[in-house]
Amino acid sequence: MMWGNWTIVNKFVLVGFSALSSELQALLFLLFLTIYLITLMGNVLIILVTTADSALQSPMYFFLRNLSFLEIGFNLVIVPKMLGTLIIQNTTISFFGCATQMYFFFFFGAAECCLLATMAYDRYVAICDPLRYPVIMGHKACAQLAAASWFAGFPVATVQTSWIFSFPFCGPNRVNHFFCDSPPVIALVCADTSLFELEALTATVLFILFPFLLILGSYVRILSTIFRMPSAEGKRKAFSTCSSHLLVVSLFYSTAILTYFRPRSSTSPESKKLLSLSYTVVTPMLNPIIYSLRNNEVKAALRRVIHRTLGPQKL
């Protein structure tokens, strides 16, 4: 659509993996579809098991249940469209569709960063102040912390998305990514974006770096407490309660920080796509696997749920 000397953009083209051969794209489709189904089934299973089993009603599993809901939402925002671009070459996305995808990407991403920090605080209280843990992490406090984590996604998503899509897009419309992330979309804007980029950096520090520093501080105190424990069994048990969360945090934040805190000139678009695949596709799949395989309580609860569902004669 033309307006004066400008071409007003009303849709975008997701470049994604279009540079690859059709055979390789078909293989990627099968790989990502498998990961997507495993992610959905694994996180739904975590939700069902932690809801149905009475032994998994502690704050740690309440927050884990919220994390699984976030991971499902995160995947639904990114992966279905990516699968469509791979299998039927449906690379176009409407202006509104791109804005919607970006909004919920920001929302779920910011909420997950805050929830991971909340989970680290829960482990900190459980290990460093166990006598007061039931009082500090009561039902009301847990609900408030979870609600605050979810709500944190709204302001960053609203401000970032509305600001980006208020800019004029009057030229190229090819987004060099497999979803509508802010850096490749803002590169298409034909206006001065320096103020927005300053705000985006501030938001990134607040919603990625600051929660990460809180998590880091919590685990410094946790490890210090564990190392001072007199018995080896006490150390092992204490560490086992937070090792799964620590692994999930390491996977999520290592790739997110590499993606959003590296200078643009030092990272090619293709390497950014690979990093983005890690925290948008791979990590959500690994979370339920990590929490189920490394957690004896979850494995025992899963066996109990299967036993109640199928009956002992079918096991």
PDB file of C-alpha atoms in Angstrom:
ATOM      1  CA  MET A   1       0.000   0.000   0.000  1.00  0.00           C
ATOM      2  CA  MET A   2       1.440   3.372  -1.070  1.00  0.00           C
ATOM      3  CA  TRP A   3       1.186   6.607   0.899  1.00  0.00           C
ATOM      4  CA  GLY A   4       3.112   9.542  -0.564  1.00  0.00           C
ATOM      5  CA  ASN A   5       6.628   8.249  -1.195  1.00  0.00           C
ATOM      6  CA  TRP A   6       6.263   5.506   1.462  1.00  0.00           C
ATOM      7  CA  THR A   7       5.165   1.912   1.132  1.00  0.00           C
ATOM      8  CA  ILE A   8       3.029   1.203   4.178  1.00  0.00           C
ATOM      9  CA  VAL A   9       3.744  -2.324   5.416  1.00  0.00           C
ATOM     10  CA  ASN A  10       0.645  -4.349   6.332  1.00  0.00           C
ATOM     11  CA  LYS A  11       2.316  -7.755   6.511  1.00  0.00           C
ATOM     12  CA  PHE A  12       5.742  -9.230   7.158  1.00  0.00           C
ATOM     13  CA  VAL A  13       7.710 -12.140   5.726  1.00  0.00           C
ATOM     14  CA  LEU A  14       9.489 -14.386   8.223  1.00  0.00           C
ATOM     15  CA  VAL A  15      12.759 -15.406   6.606  1.00  0.00           C
ATOM     16  CA  GLY A  16      13.235 -18.236   9.124  1.00  0.00           C
ATOM     17  CA  PHE A  17      15.141 -21.117   7.575  1.00  0.00           C
ATOM     18  CA  SER A  18      14.204 -20.415   3.960  1.00  0.00           C
ATOM     19  CA  ALA A  19      17.866 -20.429   2.905  1.00  0.00           C
ATOM     20  CA  LEU A  20      18.039 -24.166   3.615  1.00  0.00           C
ATOM     21  CA  SER A  21      17.101 -26.837   1.083  1.00  0.00           C
ATOM     22  CA  SER A  22      13.538 -28.214   1.087  1.00  0.00           C
ATOM     23  CA  GLU A  23      14.822 -31.620   2.263  1.00  0.00           C
ATOM     24  CA  LEU A  24      16.606 -30.076   5.248  1.00  0.00           C
ATOM     25  CA  GLN A  25      13.548 -27.967   6.069  1.00  0.00           C
ATOM     26  CA  ALA A  26      11.431 -31.136   6.072  1.00  0.00           C
ATOM     27  CA  LEU A  27      13.867 -32.753   8.517  1.00  0.00           C
ATOM     28  CA  LEU A  28      13.745 -29.673  10.728  1.00  0.00           C
ATOM     29  CA  PHE A  29       9.952 -29.788  10.616  1.00  0.00           C
ATOM     30  CA  LEU A  30       9.932 -33.378  11.893  1.00  0.00           C
ATOM     31  CA  LEU A  31      12.512 -32.540  14.570  1.00  0.00           C
ATOM     32  CA  PHE A  32      10.691 -29.431  15.823  1.00  0.00           C
ATOM     33  CA  LEU A  33       7.294 -31.151  15.667  1.00  0.00           C
ATOM     34  CA  THR A  34       8.650 -33.982  17.833  1.00  0.00           C
ATOM     35  CA  ILE A  35      10.145 -31.491  20.311  1.00  0.00           C
ATOM     36  CA  TYR A  36       6.872 -29.518  20.323  1.00  0.00           C
ATOM     37  CA  LEU A  37       4.760 -32.591  21.126  1.00  0.00           C
ATOM     38  CA  ILE A  38       7.198 -33.722  23.833  1.00  0.00           C
ATOM     39  CA  THR A  39       7.094 -30.223  25.329  1.00  0.00           C
ATOM     40  CA  LEU A  40       3.306 -30.120  25.440  1.00  0.00           C
ATOM     41  CA  MET A  41       2.921 -33.648  26.797  1.00  0.00           C
ATOM     42  CA  GLY A  42       5.718 -33.254  29.345  1.00  0.00           C
ATOM     43  CA  ASN A  43       4.457 -29.968  30.747  1.00  0.00           C
ATOM     44  CA  VAL A  44       0.834 -31.113  30.802  1.00  0.00           C
ATOM     45  CA  LEU A  45       1.979 -34.242  32.653  1.00  0.00           C
ATOM     46  CA  ILE A  46       3.828 -32.111  35.222  1.00  0.00           C
ATOM     47  CA  ILE A  47       0.680 -30.015  35.737  1.00  0.00           C
ATOM     48  CA  LEU A  48      -1.543 -33.069  36.138  1.00  0.00           C
ATOM     49  CA  VAL A  49       0.806 -34.957  38.471  1.00  0.00           C
ATOM     50  CA  THR A  50       1.549 -31.982  40.738  1.00  0.00           C
ATOM     51  CA  THR A  51      -2.179 -31.220  40.914  1.00  0.00           C
ATOM     52  CA  ALA A  52      -3.435 -34.762  41.479  1.00  0.00           C
ATOM     53  CA  ASP A  53      -0.863 -36.070  43.953  1.00  0.00           C
ATOM     54  CA  SER A  54      -1.292 -34.930  47.563  1.00  0.00           C
ATOM     55  CA  ALA A  55       2.435 -35.321  48.279  1.00  0.00           C
ATOM     56  CA  LEU A  56       3.301 -32.610  45.730  1.00  0.00           C
ATOM     57  CA  GLN A  57       1.385 -29.712  47.242  1.00  0.00           C
ATOM     58  CA  SER A  58       4.406 -27.835  48.581  1.00  0.00           C
ATOM     59  CA  PRO A  59       5.315 -24.336  47.283  1.00  0.00           C
ATOM     60  CA  MET A  60       8.102 -25.766  45.094  1.00  0.00           C
ATOM     61  CA  TYR A  61       5.618 -27.811  43.058  1.00  0.00           C
ATOM     62  CA  PHE A  62       3.087 -24.991  43.004  1.00  0.00           C
ATOM     63  CA  PHE A  63       5.687 -22.804  41.286  1.00  0.00           C
ATOM     64  CA  LEU A  64       6.738 -25.707  39.040  1.00  0.00           C
ATOM     65  CA  ARG A  65       3.118 -26.013  37.914  1.00  0.00           C
ATOM     66  CA  ASN A  66       3.091 -22.313  37.035  1.00  0.00           C
ATOM     67  CA  LEU A  67       6.368 -22.734  35.138  1.00  0.00           C
ATOM     68  CA  SER A  68       4.821 -25.524  33.062  1.00  0.00           C
ATOM     69  CA  PHE A  69       1.852 -23.295  32.164  1.00  0.00           C
ATOM     70  CA  LEU A  70       4.303 -20.588  31.074  1.00  0.00           C
ATOM     71  CA  GLU A  71       6.329 -23.030  28.972  1.00  0.00           C
ATOM     72  CA  ILE A  72       3.194 -24.249  27.191  1.00  0.00           C
ATOM     73  CA  GLY A  73       2.189 -20.664  26.400  1.00  0.00           C
ATOM     74  CA  PHE A  74       5.707 -19.776  25.281  1.00  0.00           C
ATOM     75  CA  ASN A  75       5.714 -22.724  22.872  1.00  0.00           C
ATOM     76  CA  LEU A  76       2.231 -22.024  21.483  1.00  0.00           C
ATOM     77  CA  VAL A  77       3.289 -18.479  20.602  1.00  0.00           C
ATOM     78  CA  ILE A  78       6.407 -19.475  18.630  1.00  0.00           C
ATOM     79  CA  VAL A  79       6.398 -23.053  17.367  1.00  0.00           C
ATOM     80  CA  PRO A  80       3.131 -23.528  15.367  1.00  0.00           C
ATOM     81  CA  LYS A  81       3.937 -20.615  13.048  1.00  0.00           C
ATOM     82  CA  MET A  82       7.531 -21.836  12.691  1.00  0.00           C
ATOM     83  CA  LEU A  83       6.284 -25.302  11.716  1.00  0.00           C
ATOM     84  CA  GLY A  84       4.020 -23.715   9.111  1.00  0.00           C
ATOM     85  CA  THR A  85       6.922 -21.847   7.536  1.00  0.00           C
ATOM     86  CA  LEU A  86       8.896 -25.090   7.291  1.00  0.00           C
ATOM     87  CA  ILE A  87       6.308 -27.488   5.893  1.00  0.00           C
ATOM     88  CA  ILE A  88       4.004 -25.346   3.709  1.00  0.00           C
ATOM     89  CA  GLN A  89       6.287 -22.331   3.217  1.00  0.00           C
ATOM     90  CA  ASN A  90       3.685 -20.051   4.821  1.00  0.00           C
ATOM     91  CA  THR A  91       6.197 -17.344   5.642  1.00  0.00           C
ATOM     92  CA  THR A  92       3.880 -14.325   5.674  1.00  0.00           C
ATOM     93  CA  ILE A  93       2.421 -12.958   8.890  1.00  0.00           C
ATOM     94  CA  SER A  94       0.010 -10.049   9.153  1.00  0.00           C
ATOM     95  CA  PHE A  95       0.915  -6.782  10.849  1.00  0.00           C
ATOM     96  CA  PHE A  96      -1.495  -7.605  13.688  1.00  0.00           C
ATOM     97  CA  GLY A  97      -0.314 -11.225  13.837  1.00  0.00           C
ATOM     98  CA  CYS A  98       3.302 -10.115  14.185  1.00  0.00           C
ATOM     99  CA  ALA A  99       2.382  -7.646  16.935  1.00  0.00           C
ATOM    100  CA  THR A 100       0.365 -10.320  18.755  1.00  0.00           C
ATOM    101  CA  GLN A 101       3.187 -12.857  18.563  1.00  0.00           C
ATOM    102  CA  MET A 102       5.693 -10.301  19.838  1.00  0.00           C
ATOM    103  CA  TYR A 103       3.374  -9.224  22.675  1.00  0.00           C
ATOM    104  CA  PHE A 104       2.949 -12.727  24.043  1.00  0.00           C
ATOM    105  CA  PHE A 105       6.622 -13.540  23.511  1.00  0.00           C
ATOM    106  CA  PHE A 106       7.508 -10.576  25.736  1.00  0.00           C
ATOM    107  CA  PHE A 107       4.753 -11.473  28.199  1.00  0.00           C
ATOM    108  CA  PHE A 108       5.712 -15.117  28.700  1.00  0.00           C
ATOM    109  CA  GLY A 109       9.446 -14.353  28.590  1.00  0.00           C
ATOM    110  CA  ALA A 110       9.313 -11.641  31.278  1.00  0.00           C
ATOM    111  CA  ALA A 111       6.955 -13.706  33.424  1.00  0.00           C
ATOM    112  CA  GLU A 112       9.268 -16.727  33.220  1.00  0.00           C
ATOM    113  CA  CYS A 113      12.306 -14.669  34.261  1.00  0.00           C
ATOM    114  CA  CYS A 114      10.422 -13.423  37.328  1.00  0.00           C
ATOM    115  CA  LEU A 115       9.022 -16.867  38.152  1.00  0.00           C
ATOM    116  CA  LEU A 116      12.487 -18.447  38.014  1.00  0.00           C
ATOM    117  CA  ALA A 117      13.656 -15.793  40.480  1.00  0.00           C
ATOM    118  CA  THR A 118      10.654 -16.582  42.707  1.00  0.00           C
ATOM    119  CA  MET A 119      11.523 -20.289  42.600  1.00  0.00           C
ATOM    120  CA  ALA A 120      15.091 -19.464  43.620  1.00  0.00           C
ATOM    121  CA  TYR A 121      13.745 -17.445  46.577  1.00  0.00           C
ATOM    122  CA  ASP A 122      11.593 -20.419  47.571  1.00  0.00           C
ATOM    123  CA  ARG A 123      14.659 -22.709  47.606  1.00  0.00           C
ATOM    124  CA  TYR A 124      16.621 -20.052  49.523  1.00  0.00           C
ATOM    125  CA  VAL A 125      14.017 -19.905  52.297  1.00  0.00           C
ATOM    126  CA  ALA A 126      13.630 -23.704  52.380  1.00  0.00           C
ATOM    127  CA  ILE A 127      17.360 -24.333  52.840  1.00  0.00           C
ATOM    128  CA  CYS A 128      18.601 -21.221  54.650  1.00  0.00           C
ATOM    129  CA  ASP A 129      15.612 -20.657  56.961  1.00  0.00           C
ATOM    130  CA  PRO A 130      13.819 -24.023  57.193  1.00  0.00           C
ATOM    131  CA  LEU A 131      12.127 -23.389  60.562  1.00  0.00           C
ATOM    132  CA  ARG A 132      10.280 -20.351  59.239  1.00  0.00           C
ATOM    133  CA  TYR A 133       9.676 -21.783  55.761  1.00  0.00           C
ATOM    134  CA  PRO A 134       6.014 -22.814  56.371  1.00  0.00           C
ATOM    135  CA  VAL A 135       5.256 -19.322  57.701  1.00  0.00           C
ATOM    136  CA  ILE A 136       7.099 -17.326  55.030  1.00  0.00           C
ATOM    137  CA  MET A 137       5.935 -19.470  52.103  1.00  0.00           C
ATOM    138  CA  GLY A 138       2.300 -19.910  53.104  1.00  0.00           C
ATOM    139  CA  HIS A 139      -0.509 -20.377  50.581  1.00  0.00           C
ATOM    140  CA  LYS A 140      -1.284 -16.647  50.396  1.00  0.00           C
ATOM    141  CA  ALA A 141       2.369 -15.652  49.951  1.00  0.00           C
ATOM    142  CA  CYS A 142       2.879 -18.247  47.201  1.00  0.00           C
ATOM    143  CA  ALA A 143      -0.231 -17.092  45.347  1.00  0.00           C
ATOM    144  CA  GLN A 144       0.909 -13.472  45.580  1.00  0.00           C
ATOM    145  CA  LEU A 145       4.424 -14.283  44.342  1.00  0.00           C
ATOM    146  CA  ALA A 146       3.072 -16.315  41.420  1.00  0.00           C
ATOM    147  CA  ALA A 147       0.557 -13.587  40.514  1.00  0.00           C
ATOM    148  CA  ALA A 148       3.296 -10.942  40.654  1.00  0.00           C
ATOM    149  CA  SER A 149       5.472 -13.045  38.331  1.00  0.00           C
ATOM    150  CA  TRP A 150       2.642 -13.411  35.800  1.00  0.00           C
ATOM    151  CA  PHE A 151       1.678  -9.736  36.071  1.00  0.00           C
ATOM    152  CA  ALA A 152       5.275  -8.644  35.443  1.00  0.00           C
ATOM    153  CA  GLY A 153       4.862  -9.711  31.832  1.00  0.00           C
ATOM    154  CA  PHE A 154       2.073  -7.212  31.110  1.00  0.00           C
ATOM    155  CA  PRO A 155       3.892  -3.850  31.402  1.00  0.00           C
ATOM    156  CA  VAL A 156       6.976  -4.907  29.442  1.00  0.00           C
ATOM    157  CA  ALA A 157       4.868  -6.569  26.719  1.00  0.00           C
ATOM    158  CA  THR A 158       2.474  -3.641  26.449  1.00  0.00           C
ATOM    159  CA  VAL A 159       5.121  -0.907  26.377  1.00  0.00           C
ATOM    160  CA  GLN A 160       7.561  -2.710  24.061  1.00  0.00           C
ATOM    161  CA  THR A 161       5.011  -3.948  21.536  1.00  0.00           C
ATOM    162  CA  SER A 162       2.883  -0.798  21.338  1.00  0.00           C
ATOM    163  CA  TRP A 163       5.989   1.361  20.972  1.00  0.00           C
ATOM    164  CA  ILE A 164       7.530  -0.787  18.214  1.00  0.00           C
ATOM    165  CA  PHE A 165       4.346  -0.967  16.158  1.00  0.00           C
ATOM    166  CA  SER A 166       3.670   2.752  16.489  1.00  0.00           C
ATOM    167  CA  PHE A 167       6.761   3.366  14.341  1.00  0.00           C
ATOM    168  CA  PRO A 168       6.350   3.715  10.563  1.00  0.00           C
ATOM    169  CA  PHE A 169       7.283   0.655   8.502  1.00  0.00           C
ATOM    170  CA  CYS A 170       7.701   2.055   5.025  1.00  0.00           C
ATOM    171  CA  GLY A 171      10.115  -0.173   3.176  1.00  0.00           C
ATOM    172  CA  PRO A 172      11.373  -3.774   3.442  1.00  0.00           C
ATOM    173  CA  ASN A 173       9.123  -6.237   5.267  1.00  0.00           C
ATOM    174  CA  ARG A 174      11.389  -9.309   5.537  1.00  0.00           C
ATOM    175  CA  VAL A 175      11.994 -10.227   9.198  1.00  0.00           C
ATOM    176  CA  ASN A 176      15.290 -12.136   9.361  1.00  0.00           C
ATOM    177  CA  HIS A 177      14.108 -14.532  12.070  1.00  0.00           C
ATOM    178  CA  PHE A 178      11.661 -17.407  12.571  1.00  0.00           C
ATOM    179  CA  PHE A 179       9.352 -15.283  14.738  1.00  0.00           C
ATOM    180  CA  CYS A 180       8.642 -11.599  15.367  1.00  0.00           C
ATOM    181  CA  ASP A 181      11.364 -10.725  17.853  1.00  0.00           C
ATOM    182  CA  SER A 182      12.064  -7.038  18.485  1.00  0.00           C
ATOM    183  CA  PRO A 183      15.634  -6.635  17.059  1.00  0.00           C
ATOM    184  CA  PRO A 184      14.873  -7.913  13.528  1.00  0.00           C
ATOM    185  CA  VAL A 185      11.515  -6.075  13.438  1.00  0.00           C
ATOM    186  CA  ILE A 186      12.926  -2.767  14.694  1.00  0.00           C
ATOM    187  CA  ALA A 187      15.565  -3.019  11.948  1.00  0.00           C
ATOM    188  CA  LEU A 188      12.738  -2.484   9.423  1.00  0.00           C
ATOM    189  CA  VAL A 189      11.561   0.793  10.977  1.00  0.00           C
ATOM    190  CA  CYS A 190      12.156   3.946   8.930  1.00  0.00           C
ATOM    191  CA  ALA A 191      12.483   6.363  11.863  1.00  0.00           C
ATOM    192  CA  ASP A 192      14.861   7.185  14.703  1.00  0.00           C
ATOM    193  CA  THR A 193      14.647   4.343  17.217  1.00  0.00           C
ATOM    194  CA  SER A 194      17.438   5.395  19.586  1.00  0.00           C
ATOM    195  CA  LEU A 195      15.059   6.287  22.441  1.00  0.00           C
ATOM    196  CA  PHE A 196      13.223   2.988  22.072  1.00  0.00           C
ATOM    197  CA  GLU A 197      16.516   1.062  22.047  1.00  0.00           C
ATOM    198  CA  LEU A 198      17.502   2.778  25.310  1.00  0.00           C
ATOM    199  CA  GLU A 199      14.154   1.764  26.832  1.00  0.00           C
ATOM    200  CA  ALA A 200      14.545  -1.776  25.482  1.00  0.00           C
ATOM    201  CA  LEU A 201      17.985  -2.055  27.084  1.00  0.00           C
ATOM    202  CA  THR A 202      16.532  -0.836  30.396  1.00  0.00           C
ATOM    203  CA  ALA A 203      13.706  -3.377  30.183  1.00  0.00           C
ATOM    204  CA  THR A 204      16.179  -6.136  29.351  1.00  0.00           C
ATOM    205  CA  VAL A 205      18.266  -5.277  32.402  1.00  0.00           C
ATOM    206  CA  LEU A 206      15.166  -5.180  34.641  1.00  0.00           C
ATOM    207  CA  PHE A 207      13.511  -8.353  33.391  1.00  0.00           C
ATOM    208  CA  ILE A 208      16.488 -10.543  32.447  1.00  0.00           C
ATOM    209  CA  LEU A 209      19.627  -9.363  34.229  1.00  0.00           C
ATOM    210  CA  PHE A 210      18.068  -8.253  37.537  1.00  0.00           C
ATOM    211  CA  PRO A 211      16.162 -11.543  38.135  1.00  0.00           C
ATOM    212  CA  PHE A 212      19.321 -13.417  37.144  1.00  0.00           C
ATOM    213  CA  LEU A 213      21.332 -11.502  39.759  1.00  0.00           C
ATOM    214  CA  LEU A 214      18.660 -12.287  42.372  1.00  0.00           C
ATOM    215  CA  ILE A 215      18.905 -15.963  41.458  1.00  0.00           C
ATOM    216  CA  LEU A 216      22.698 -15.816  41.595  1.00  0.00           C
ATOM    217  CA  GLY A 217      22.608 -14.175  45.020  1.00  0.00           C
ATOM    218  CA  SER A 218      20.116 -16.740  46.302  1.00  0.00           C
ATOM    219  CA  TYR A 219      22.300 -19.641  45.186  1.00  0.00           C
ATOM    220  CA  VAL A 220      25.433 -18.123  46.676  1.00  0.00           C
ATOM    221  CA  ARG A 221      23.645 -18.104  50.031  1.00  0.00           C
ATOM    222  CA  ILE A 222      22.180 -21.582  49.411  1.00  0.00           C
ATOM    223  CA  LEU A 223      25.548 -23.130  48.544  1.00  0.00           C
ATOM    224  CA  SER A 224      27.175 -21.397  51.500  1.00  0.00           C
ATOM    225  CA  THR A 225      24.531 -22.909  53.804  1.00  0.00           C
ATOM    226  CA  ILE A 226      24.871 -26.367  52.233  1.00  0.00           C
ATOM    227  CA  PHE A 227      28.651 -26.428  52.608  1.00  0.00           C
ATOM    228  CA  ARG A 228      28.318 -25.581  56.313  1.00  0.00           C
ATOM    229  CA  MET A 229      26.019 -28.550  56.950  1.00  0.00           C
ATOM    230  CA  PRO A 230      27.735 -31.158  59.154  1.00  0.00           C
ATOM    231  CA  SER A 231      26.419 -34.346  57.521  1.00  0.00           C
ATOM    232  CA  ALA A 232      27.037 -35.546  53.971  1.00  0.00           C
ATOM    233  CA  GLU A 233      23.464 -36.850  53.769  1.00  0.00           C
ATOM    234  CA  GLY A 234      22.109 -33.418  54.704  1.00  0.00           C
ATOM    235  CA  LYS A 235      24.242 -31.789  52.014  1.00  0.00           C
ATOM    236  CA  ARG A 236      23.092 -34.301  49.400  1.00  0.00           C
ATOM    237  CA  LYS A 237      19.417 -33.903  50.265  1.00  0.00           C
ATOM    238  CA  ALA A 238      19.606 -30.100  50.333  1.00  0.00           C
ATOM    239  CA  PHE A 239      21.416 -29.915  47.015  1.00  0.00           C
ATOM    240  CA  SER A 240      19.017 -32.378  45.364  1.00  0.00           C
ATOM    241  CA  THR A 241      16.066 -30.069  46.112  1.00  0.00           C
ATOM    242  CA  CYS A 242      17.556 -27.208  44.096  1.00  0.00           C
ATOM    243  CA  SER A 243      19.747 -28.896  41.469  1.00  0.00           C
ATOM    244  CA  SER A 244      16.894 -29.219  38.938  1.00  0.00           C
ATOM    245  CA  HIS A 245      15.997 -25.546  39.216  1.00  0.00           C
ATOM    246  CA  LEU A 246      19.652 -24.541  38.960  1.00  0.00           C
ATOM    247  CA  LEU A 247      20.041 -26.557  35.757  1.00  0.00           C
ATOM    248  CA  VAL A 248      16.884 -25.044  34.228  1.00  0.00           C
ATOM    249  CA  VAL A 249      18.050 -21.521  35.123  1.00  0.00           C
ATOM    250  CA  SER A 250      21.479 -22.169  33.605  1.00  0.00           C
ATOM    251  CA  LEU A 251      19.971 -23.373  30.313  1.00  0.00           C
ATOM    252  CA  PHE A 252      17.478 -20.524  30.043  1.00  0.00           C
ATOM    253  CA  TYR A 253      19.645 -17.606  31.079  1.00  0.00           C
ATOM    254  CA  SER A 254      22.856 -18.618  29.311  1.00  0.00           C
ATOM    255  CA  THR A 255      21.194 -18.453  25.895  1.00  0.00           C
ATOM    256  CA  ALA A 256      18.955 -15.456  26.711  1.00  0.00           C
ATOM    257  CA  ILE A 257      21.914 -13.378  27.923  1.00  0.00           C
ATOM    258  CA  LEU A 258      24.015 -14.382  24.904  1.00  0.00           C
ATOM    259  CA  THR A 259      21.147 -13.334  22.630  1.00  0.00           C
ATOM    260  CA  TYR A 260      20.229  -9.959  24.127  1.00  0.00           C
ATOM    261  CA  PHE A 261      23.449  -8.700  25.702  1.00  0.00           C
ATOM    262  CA  ARG A 262      25.954  -9.334  22.923  1.00  0.00           C
ATOM    263  CA  PRO A 263      26.781  -6.455  20.540  1.00  0.00           C
ATOM    264  CA  ARG A 264      24.877  -6.676  17.266  1.00  0.00           C
ATOM    265  CA  SER A 265      28.045  -6.636  15.190  1.00  0.00           C
ATOM    266  CA  SER A 266      29.494  -9.665  16.982  1.00  0.00           C
ATOM    267  CA  THR A 267      26.592 -12.021  16.214  1.00  0.00           C
ATOM    268  CA  SER A 268      25.316 -13.071  12.791  1.00  0.00           C
ATOM    269  CA  PRO A 269      21.542 -13.450  12.207  1.00  0.00           C
ATOM    270  CA  GLU A 270      21.979 -17.209  11.775  1.00  0.00           C
ATOM    271  CA  SER A 271      23.741 -17.633  15.126  1.00  0.00           C
ATOM    272  CA  LYS A 272      20.999 -15.562  16.791  1.00  0.00           C
ATOM    273  CA  LYS A 273      18.418 -17.940  15.341  1.00  0.00           C
ATOM    274  CA  LEU A 274      20.275 -20.912  16.821  1.00  0.00           C
ATOM    275  CA  LEU A 275      20.480 -19.225  20.236  1.00  0.00           C
ATOM    276  CA  SER A 276      16.793 -18.347  20.055  1.00  0.00           C
ATOM    277  CA  LEU A 277      15.927 -21.961  19.242  1.00  0.00           C
ATOM    278  CA  SER A 278      17.620 -22.978  22.467  1.00  0.00           C
ATOM    279  CA  TYR A 279      15.443 -20.939  24.848  1.00  0.00           C
ATOM    280  CA  THR A 280      12.214 -20.919  22.803  1.00  0.00           C
ATOM    281  CA  VAL A 281      12.114 -24.566  21.672  1.00  0.00           C
ATOM    282  CA  VAL A 282      14.689 -26.768  23.418  1.00  0.00           C
ATOM    283  CA  THR A 283      14.591 -25.479  27.015  1.00  0.00           C
ATOM    284  CA  PRO A 284      10.778 -25.792  27.362  1.00  0.00           C
ATOM    285  CA  MET A 285      11.143 -29.450  26.331  1.00  0.00           C
ATOM    286  CA  LEU A 286      13.983 -30.114  28.768  1.00  0.00           C
ATOM    287  CA  ASN A 287      12.266 -28.559  31.808  1.00  0.00           C
ATOM    288  CA  PRO A 288       9.747 -31.370  32.455  1.00  0.00           C
ATOM    289  CA  ILE A 289      12.417 -33.971  31.660  1.00  0.00           C
ATOM    290  CA  ILE A 290      14.845 -32.411  34.144  1.00  0.00           C
ATOM    291  CA  TYR A 291      12.228 -32.055  36.876  1.00  0.00           C
ATOM    292  CA  SER A 292      10.898 -35.596  36.403  1.00  0.00           C
ATOM    293  CA  LEU A 293      14.115 -37.560  35.876  1.00  0.00           C
ATOM    294  CA  ARG A 294      16.122 -35.722  38.547  1.00  0.00           C
ATOM    295  CA  ASN A 295      13.351 -35.571  41.145  1.00  0.00           C
ATOM    296  CA  ASN A 296      12.487 -38.730  43.064  1.00  0.00           C
ATOM    297  CA  GLU A 297       9.297 -37.191  44.480  1.00  0.00           C
ATOM    298  CA  VAL A 298       7.938 -36.470  40.998  1.00  0.00           C
ATOM    299  CA  LYS A 299       8.851 -39.956  39.773  1.00  0.00           C
ATOM    300  CA  ALA A 300       7.164 -41.551  42.783  1.00  0.00           C
ATOM    301  CA  ALA A 301       4.075 -39.364  42.316  1.00  0.00           C
ATOM    302  CA  LEU A 302       3.921 -40.288  38.637  1.00  0.00           C
ATOM    303  CA  ARG A 303       3.967 -43.971  39.558  1.00  0.00           C
ATOM    304  CA  ARG A 304       1.161 -43.397  42.083  1.00  0.00           C
ATOM    305  CA  VAL A 305      -0.958 -41.538  39.533  1.00  0.00           C
ATOM    306  CA  ILE A 306      -0.455 -44.312  36.950  1.00  0.00           C
ATOM    307  CA  HIS A 307      -1.257 -46.906  39.604  1.00  0.00           C
ATOM    308  CA  ARG A 308      -4.518 -45.160  40.526  1.00  0.00           C
ATOM    309  CA  THR A 309      -5.446 -44.609  36.880  1.00  0.00           C
ATOM    310  CA  LEU A 310      -4.637 -48.031  35.403  1.00  0.00           C
ATOM    311  CA  GLY A 311      -4.917 -50.216  38.480  1.00  0.00           C
ATOM    312  CA  PRO A 312      -2.276 -52.610  39.785  1.00  0.00           C
ATOM    313  CA  GLN A 313      -3.334 -55.396  37.460  1.00  0.00           C
ATOM    314  CA  LYS A 314      -2.334 -53.356  34.394  1.00  0.00           C
ATOM    315  CA  LEU A 315       1.070 -52.209  35.632  1.00  0.00           C
TER     316      LEU A 315
END
